[in-house]
PDB file of C-alpha atoms in Angstrom:
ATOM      1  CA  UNK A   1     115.195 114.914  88.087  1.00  0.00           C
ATOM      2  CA  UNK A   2     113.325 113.884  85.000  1.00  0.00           C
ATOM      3  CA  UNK A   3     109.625 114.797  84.994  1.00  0.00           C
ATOM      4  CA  UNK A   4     106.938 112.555  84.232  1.00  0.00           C
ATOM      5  CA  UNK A   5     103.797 113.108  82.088  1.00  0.00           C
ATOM      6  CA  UNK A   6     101.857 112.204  85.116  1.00  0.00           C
ATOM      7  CA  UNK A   7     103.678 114.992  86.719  1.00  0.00           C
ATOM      8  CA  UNK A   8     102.986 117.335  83.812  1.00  0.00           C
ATOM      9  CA  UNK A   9      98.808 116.408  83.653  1.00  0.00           C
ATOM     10  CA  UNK A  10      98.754 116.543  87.601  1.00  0.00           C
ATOM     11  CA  UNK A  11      99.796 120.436  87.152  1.00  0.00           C
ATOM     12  CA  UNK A  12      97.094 121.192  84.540  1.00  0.00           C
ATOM     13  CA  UNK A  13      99.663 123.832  83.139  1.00  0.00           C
ATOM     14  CA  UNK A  14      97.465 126.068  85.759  1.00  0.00           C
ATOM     15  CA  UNK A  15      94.502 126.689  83.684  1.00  0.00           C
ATOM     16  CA  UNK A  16      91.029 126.443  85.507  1.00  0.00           C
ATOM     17  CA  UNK A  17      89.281 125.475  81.870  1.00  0.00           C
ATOM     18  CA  UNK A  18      86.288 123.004  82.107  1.00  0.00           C
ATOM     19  CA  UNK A  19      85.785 121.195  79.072  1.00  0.00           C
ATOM     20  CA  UNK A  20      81.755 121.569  77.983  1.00  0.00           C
ATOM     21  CA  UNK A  21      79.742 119.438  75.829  1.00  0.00           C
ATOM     22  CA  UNK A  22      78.009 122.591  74.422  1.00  0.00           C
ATOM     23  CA  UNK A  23      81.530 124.350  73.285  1.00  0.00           C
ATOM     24  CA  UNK A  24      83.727 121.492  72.889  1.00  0.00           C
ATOM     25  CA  UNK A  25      85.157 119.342  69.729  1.00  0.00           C
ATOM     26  CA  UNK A  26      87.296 116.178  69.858  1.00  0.00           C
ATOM     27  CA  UNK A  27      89.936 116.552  67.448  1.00  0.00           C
ATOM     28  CA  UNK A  28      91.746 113.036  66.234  1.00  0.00           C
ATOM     29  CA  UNK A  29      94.918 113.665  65.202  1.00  0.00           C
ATOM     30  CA  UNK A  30      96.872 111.844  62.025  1.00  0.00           C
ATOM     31  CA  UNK A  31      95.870 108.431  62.860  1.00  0.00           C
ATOM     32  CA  UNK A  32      94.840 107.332  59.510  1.00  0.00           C
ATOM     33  CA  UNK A  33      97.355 104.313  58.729  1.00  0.00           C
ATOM     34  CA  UNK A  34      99.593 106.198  56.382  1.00  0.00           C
ATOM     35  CA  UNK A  35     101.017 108.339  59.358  1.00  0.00           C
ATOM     36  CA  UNK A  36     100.126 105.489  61.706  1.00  0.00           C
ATOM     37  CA  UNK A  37     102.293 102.996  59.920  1.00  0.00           C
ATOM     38  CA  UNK A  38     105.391 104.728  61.741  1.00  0.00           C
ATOM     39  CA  UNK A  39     104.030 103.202  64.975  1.00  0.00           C
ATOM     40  CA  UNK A  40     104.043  99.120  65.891  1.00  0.00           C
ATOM     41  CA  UNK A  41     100.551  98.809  66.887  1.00  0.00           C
ATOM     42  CA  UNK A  42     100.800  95.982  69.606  1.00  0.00           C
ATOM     43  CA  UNK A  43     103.558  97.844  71.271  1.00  0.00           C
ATOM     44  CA  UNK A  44     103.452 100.796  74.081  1.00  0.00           C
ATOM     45  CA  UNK A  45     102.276 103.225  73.793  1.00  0.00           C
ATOM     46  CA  UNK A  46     100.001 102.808  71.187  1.00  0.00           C
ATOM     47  CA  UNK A  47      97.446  99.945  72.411  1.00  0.00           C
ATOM     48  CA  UNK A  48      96.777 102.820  75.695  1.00  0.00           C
ATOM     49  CA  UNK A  49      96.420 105.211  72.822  1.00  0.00           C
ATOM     50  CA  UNK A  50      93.643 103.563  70.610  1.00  0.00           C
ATOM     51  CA  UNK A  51      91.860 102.393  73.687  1.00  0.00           C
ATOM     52  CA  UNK A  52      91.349 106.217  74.853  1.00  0.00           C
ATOM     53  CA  UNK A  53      90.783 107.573  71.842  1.00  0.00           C
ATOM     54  CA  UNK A  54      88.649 105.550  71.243  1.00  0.00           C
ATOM     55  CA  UNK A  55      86.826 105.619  75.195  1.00  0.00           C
ATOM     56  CA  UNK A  56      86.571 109.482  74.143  1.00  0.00           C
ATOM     57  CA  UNK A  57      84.794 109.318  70.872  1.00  0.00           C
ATOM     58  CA  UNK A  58      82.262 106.821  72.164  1.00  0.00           C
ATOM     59  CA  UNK A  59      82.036 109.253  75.131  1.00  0.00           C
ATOM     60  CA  UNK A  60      81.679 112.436  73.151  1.00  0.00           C
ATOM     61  CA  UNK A  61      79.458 110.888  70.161  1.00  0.00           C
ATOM     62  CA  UNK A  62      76.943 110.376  72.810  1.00  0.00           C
ATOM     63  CA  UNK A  63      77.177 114.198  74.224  1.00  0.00           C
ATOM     64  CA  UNK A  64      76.714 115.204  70.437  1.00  0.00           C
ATOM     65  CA  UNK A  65      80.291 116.632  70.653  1.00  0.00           C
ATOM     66  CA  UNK A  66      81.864 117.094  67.397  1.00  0.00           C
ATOM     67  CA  UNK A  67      84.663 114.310  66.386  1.00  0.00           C
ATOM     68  CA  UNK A  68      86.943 116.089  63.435  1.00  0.00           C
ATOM     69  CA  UNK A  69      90.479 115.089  61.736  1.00  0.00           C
ATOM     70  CA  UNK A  70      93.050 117.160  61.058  1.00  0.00           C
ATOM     71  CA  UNK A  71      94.179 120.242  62.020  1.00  0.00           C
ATOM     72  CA  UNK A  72      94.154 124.168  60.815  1.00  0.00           C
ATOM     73  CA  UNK A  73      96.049 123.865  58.507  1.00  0.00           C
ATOM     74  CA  UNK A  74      94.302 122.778  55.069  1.00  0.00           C
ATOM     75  CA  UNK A  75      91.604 121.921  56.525  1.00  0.00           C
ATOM     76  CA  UNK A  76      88.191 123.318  56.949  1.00  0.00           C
ATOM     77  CA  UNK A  77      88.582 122.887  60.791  1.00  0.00           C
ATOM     78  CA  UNK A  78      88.086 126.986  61.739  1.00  0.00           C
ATOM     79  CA  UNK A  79      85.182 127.319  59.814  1.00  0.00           C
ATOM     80  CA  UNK A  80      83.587 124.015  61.433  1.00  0.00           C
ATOM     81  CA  UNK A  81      84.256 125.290  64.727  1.00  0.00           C
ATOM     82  CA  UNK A  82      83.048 128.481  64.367  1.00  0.00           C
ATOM     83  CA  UNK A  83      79.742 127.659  62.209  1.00  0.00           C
ATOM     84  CA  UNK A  84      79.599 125.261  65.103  1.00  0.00           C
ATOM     85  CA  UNK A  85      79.958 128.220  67.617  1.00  0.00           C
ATOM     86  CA  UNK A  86      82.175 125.678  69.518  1.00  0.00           C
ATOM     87  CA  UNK A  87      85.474 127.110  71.493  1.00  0.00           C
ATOM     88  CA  UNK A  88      87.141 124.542  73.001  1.00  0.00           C
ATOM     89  CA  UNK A  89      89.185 121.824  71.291  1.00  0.00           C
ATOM     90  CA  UNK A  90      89.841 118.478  72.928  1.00  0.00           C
ATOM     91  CA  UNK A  91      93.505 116.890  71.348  1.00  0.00           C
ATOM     92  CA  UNK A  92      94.407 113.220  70.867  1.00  0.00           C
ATOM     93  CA  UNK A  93      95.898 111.615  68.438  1.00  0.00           C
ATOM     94  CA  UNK A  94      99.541 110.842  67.164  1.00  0.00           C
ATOM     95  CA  UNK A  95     103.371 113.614  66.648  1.00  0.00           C
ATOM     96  CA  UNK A  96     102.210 114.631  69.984  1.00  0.00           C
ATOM     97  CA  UNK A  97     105.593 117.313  69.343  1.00  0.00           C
ATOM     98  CA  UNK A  98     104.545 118.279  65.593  1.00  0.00           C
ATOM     99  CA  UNK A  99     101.006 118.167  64.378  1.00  0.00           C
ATOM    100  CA  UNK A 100      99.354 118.100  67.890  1.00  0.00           C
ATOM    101  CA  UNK A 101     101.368 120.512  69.584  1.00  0.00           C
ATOM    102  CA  UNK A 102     101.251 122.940  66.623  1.00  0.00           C
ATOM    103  CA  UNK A 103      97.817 122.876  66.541  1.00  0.00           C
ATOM    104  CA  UNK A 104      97.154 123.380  70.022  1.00  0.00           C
ATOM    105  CA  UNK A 105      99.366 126.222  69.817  1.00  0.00           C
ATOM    106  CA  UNK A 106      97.367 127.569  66.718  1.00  0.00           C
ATOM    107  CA  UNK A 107      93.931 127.228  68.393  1.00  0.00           C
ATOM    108  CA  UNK A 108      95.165 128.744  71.943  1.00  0.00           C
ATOM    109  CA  UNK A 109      96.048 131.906  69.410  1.00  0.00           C
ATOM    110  CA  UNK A 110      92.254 131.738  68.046  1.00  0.00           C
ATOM    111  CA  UNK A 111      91.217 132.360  71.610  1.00  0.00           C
ATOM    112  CA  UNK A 112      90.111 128.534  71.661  1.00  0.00           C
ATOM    113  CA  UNK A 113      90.494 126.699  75.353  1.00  0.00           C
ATOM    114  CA  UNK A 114      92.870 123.770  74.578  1.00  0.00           C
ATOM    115  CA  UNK A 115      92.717 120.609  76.471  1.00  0.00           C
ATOM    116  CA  UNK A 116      95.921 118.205  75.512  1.00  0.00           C
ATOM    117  CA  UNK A 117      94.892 114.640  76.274  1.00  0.00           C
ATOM    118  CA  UNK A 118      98.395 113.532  77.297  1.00  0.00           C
ATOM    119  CA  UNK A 119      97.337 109.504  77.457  1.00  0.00           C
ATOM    120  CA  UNK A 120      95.373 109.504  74.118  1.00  0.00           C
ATOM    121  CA  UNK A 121      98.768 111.754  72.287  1.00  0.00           C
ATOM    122  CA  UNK A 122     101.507 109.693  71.430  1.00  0.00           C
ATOM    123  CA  UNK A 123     104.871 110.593  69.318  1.00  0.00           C
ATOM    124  CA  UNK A 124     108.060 108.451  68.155  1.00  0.00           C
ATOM    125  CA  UNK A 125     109.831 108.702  71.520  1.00  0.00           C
ATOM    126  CA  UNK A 126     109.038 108.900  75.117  1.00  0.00           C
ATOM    127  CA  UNK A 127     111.454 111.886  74.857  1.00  0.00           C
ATOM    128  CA  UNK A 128     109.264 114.157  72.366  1.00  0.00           C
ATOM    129  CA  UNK A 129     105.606 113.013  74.490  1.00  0.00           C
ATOM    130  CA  UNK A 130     106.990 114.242  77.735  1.00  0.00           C
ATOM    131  CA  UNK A 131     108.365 117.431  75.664  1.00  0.00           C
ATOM    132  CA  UNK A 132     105.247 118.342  73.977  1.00  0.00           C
ATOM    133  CA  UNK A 133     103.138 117.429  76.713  1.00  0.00           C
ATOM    134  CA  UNK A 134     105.530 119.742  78.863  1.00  0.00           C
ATOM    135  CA  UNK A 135     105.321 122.753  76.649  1.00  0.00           C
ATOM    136  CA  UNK A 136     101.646 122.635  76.203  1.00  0.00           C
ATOM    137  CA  UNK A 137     100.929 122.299  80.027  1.00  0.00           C
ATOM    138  CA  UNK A 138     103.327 125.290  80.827  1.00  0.00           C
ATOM    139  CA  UNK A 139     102.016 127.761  77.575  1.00  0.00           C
ATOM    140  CA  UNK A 140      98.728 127.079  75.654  1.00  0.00           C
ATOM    141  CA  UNK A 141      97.065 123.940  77.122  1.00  0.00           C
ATOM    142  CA  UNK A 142      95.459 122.058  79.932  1.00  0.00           C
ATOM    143  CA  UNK A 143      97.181 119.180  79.588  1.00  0.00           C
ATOM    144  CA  UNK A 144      95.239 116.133  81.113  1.00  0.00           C
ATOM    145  CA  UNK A 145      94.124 112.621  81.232  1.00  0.00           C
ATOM    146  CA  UNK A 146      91.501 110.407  78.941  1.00  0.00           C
ATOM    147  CA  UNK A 147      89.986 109.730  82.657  1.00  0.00           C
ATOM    148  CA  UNK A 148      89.692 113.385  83.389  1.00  0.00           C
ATOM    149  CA  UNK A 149      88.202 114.807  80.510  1.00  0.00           C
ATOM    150  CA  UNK A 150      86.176 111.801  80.884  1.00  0.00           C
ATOM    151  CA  UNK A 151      84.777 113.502  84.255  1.00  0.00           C
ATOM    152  CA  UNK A 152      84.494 116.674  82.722  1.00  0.00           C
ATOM    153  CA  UNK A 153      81.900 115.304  80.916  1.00  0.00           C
ATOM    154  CA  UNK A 154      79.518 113.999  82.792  1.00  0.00           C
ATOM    155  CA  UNK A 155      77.088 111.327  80.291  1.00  0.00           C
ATOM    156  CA  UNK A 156      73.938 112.649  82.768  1.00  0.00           C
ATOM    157  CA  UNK A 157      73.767 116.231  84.463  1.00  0.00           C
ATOM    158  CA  UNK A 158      73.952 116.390  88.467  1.00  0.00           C
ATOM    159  CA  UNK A 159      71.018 116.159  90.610  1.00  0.00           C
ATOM    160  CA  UNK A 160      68.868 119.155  90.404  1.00  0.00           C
ATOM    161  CA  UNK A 161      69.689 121.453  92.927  1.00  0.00           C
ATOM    162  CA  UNK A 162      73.547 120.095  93.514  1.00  0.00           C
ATOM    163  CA  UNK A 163      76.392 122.358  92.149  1.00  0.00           C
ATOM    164  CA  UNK A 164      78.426 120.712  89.629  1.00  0.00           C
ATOM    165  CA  UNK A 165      82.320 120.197  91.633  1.00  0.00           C
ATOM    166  CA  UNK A 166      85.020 122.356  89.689  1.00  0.00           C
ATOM    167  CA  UNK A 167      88.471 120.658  89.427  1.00  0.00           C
TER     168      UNK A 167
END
């Protein structure tokens, strides 16, 4: 039976991380129109793609979380998150099974909690999403949903005196 990349965010890749405001960074990944240009924009699954990404970075420009480009490599992106003193690196963005995956895989060896935003990744086939999705879940990622990082972080704290729910 294939599995689904529903099936693969509903399993979290069994990591108990909770993304933070205070440690987290959004990183958008290779959608500048050169690499984007591989993609036909009015076709699946790139409308769902641009329409999280974009419901994130509205969401985490208003919790002062970092928004960056790029990844590790060439890129200042270590040094930002450490001058930063932020450990925890939210992934969207496009090559869900090169750039993105690679990068999570880099920043899980930093000691940096990963979450893999499986809805706002996408890649040139169905085939390679589900795969990278699939290994990041099972090895170096929390592999979730725009609407559950989304709940992670909440745009106004709790009540006082009422825990936050975990999960």
């Amino acid at each position: 039976m294939r599995k689904s990349v529903a099936a693969v965010t509903g399993a979290a890749g069994g990591i108990g991380w909770t993304a933070d405001p205070s440690r987290a960074v959004l990183l958008i990944h290779d959608l500048q129109n050169h690499f984007a240009d591989a993609f036909a924009r009015d076709v699946p699954p790139i409308p769902e793609l641009v329409t999280n990404i974009i419901a994130l970075r509205s969401h985490c420009a208003t919790l002062g979380i970092p928004v960056v480009y790029g990844d590790f490599q060439q890129t200042p992106l270590a040094r930002v998150m450490a001058d930063l003193g932020r450990d925890q690196l939210i992934i969207t963005g496009i090559y869900a099974h090169l750039g993105c995956l690679m990068t999570a895989r880099e920043a899980f060896m930093r000691d940096i909690e990963v979450f893999f935003v499986a809805d706002a990744t996408a890649d040139l086939s169905a085939d390679h999403h589900l795969s990278a999705t699939t290994y990041a879940a099972g090895r170096c990622t929390m592999a979730l949903t725009t609407d559950r990082v989304l709940s992670m972080l909440p745009l106004a704290p709790p009540p006082a005196g009422r825990p936050v729910a975990a999960g």
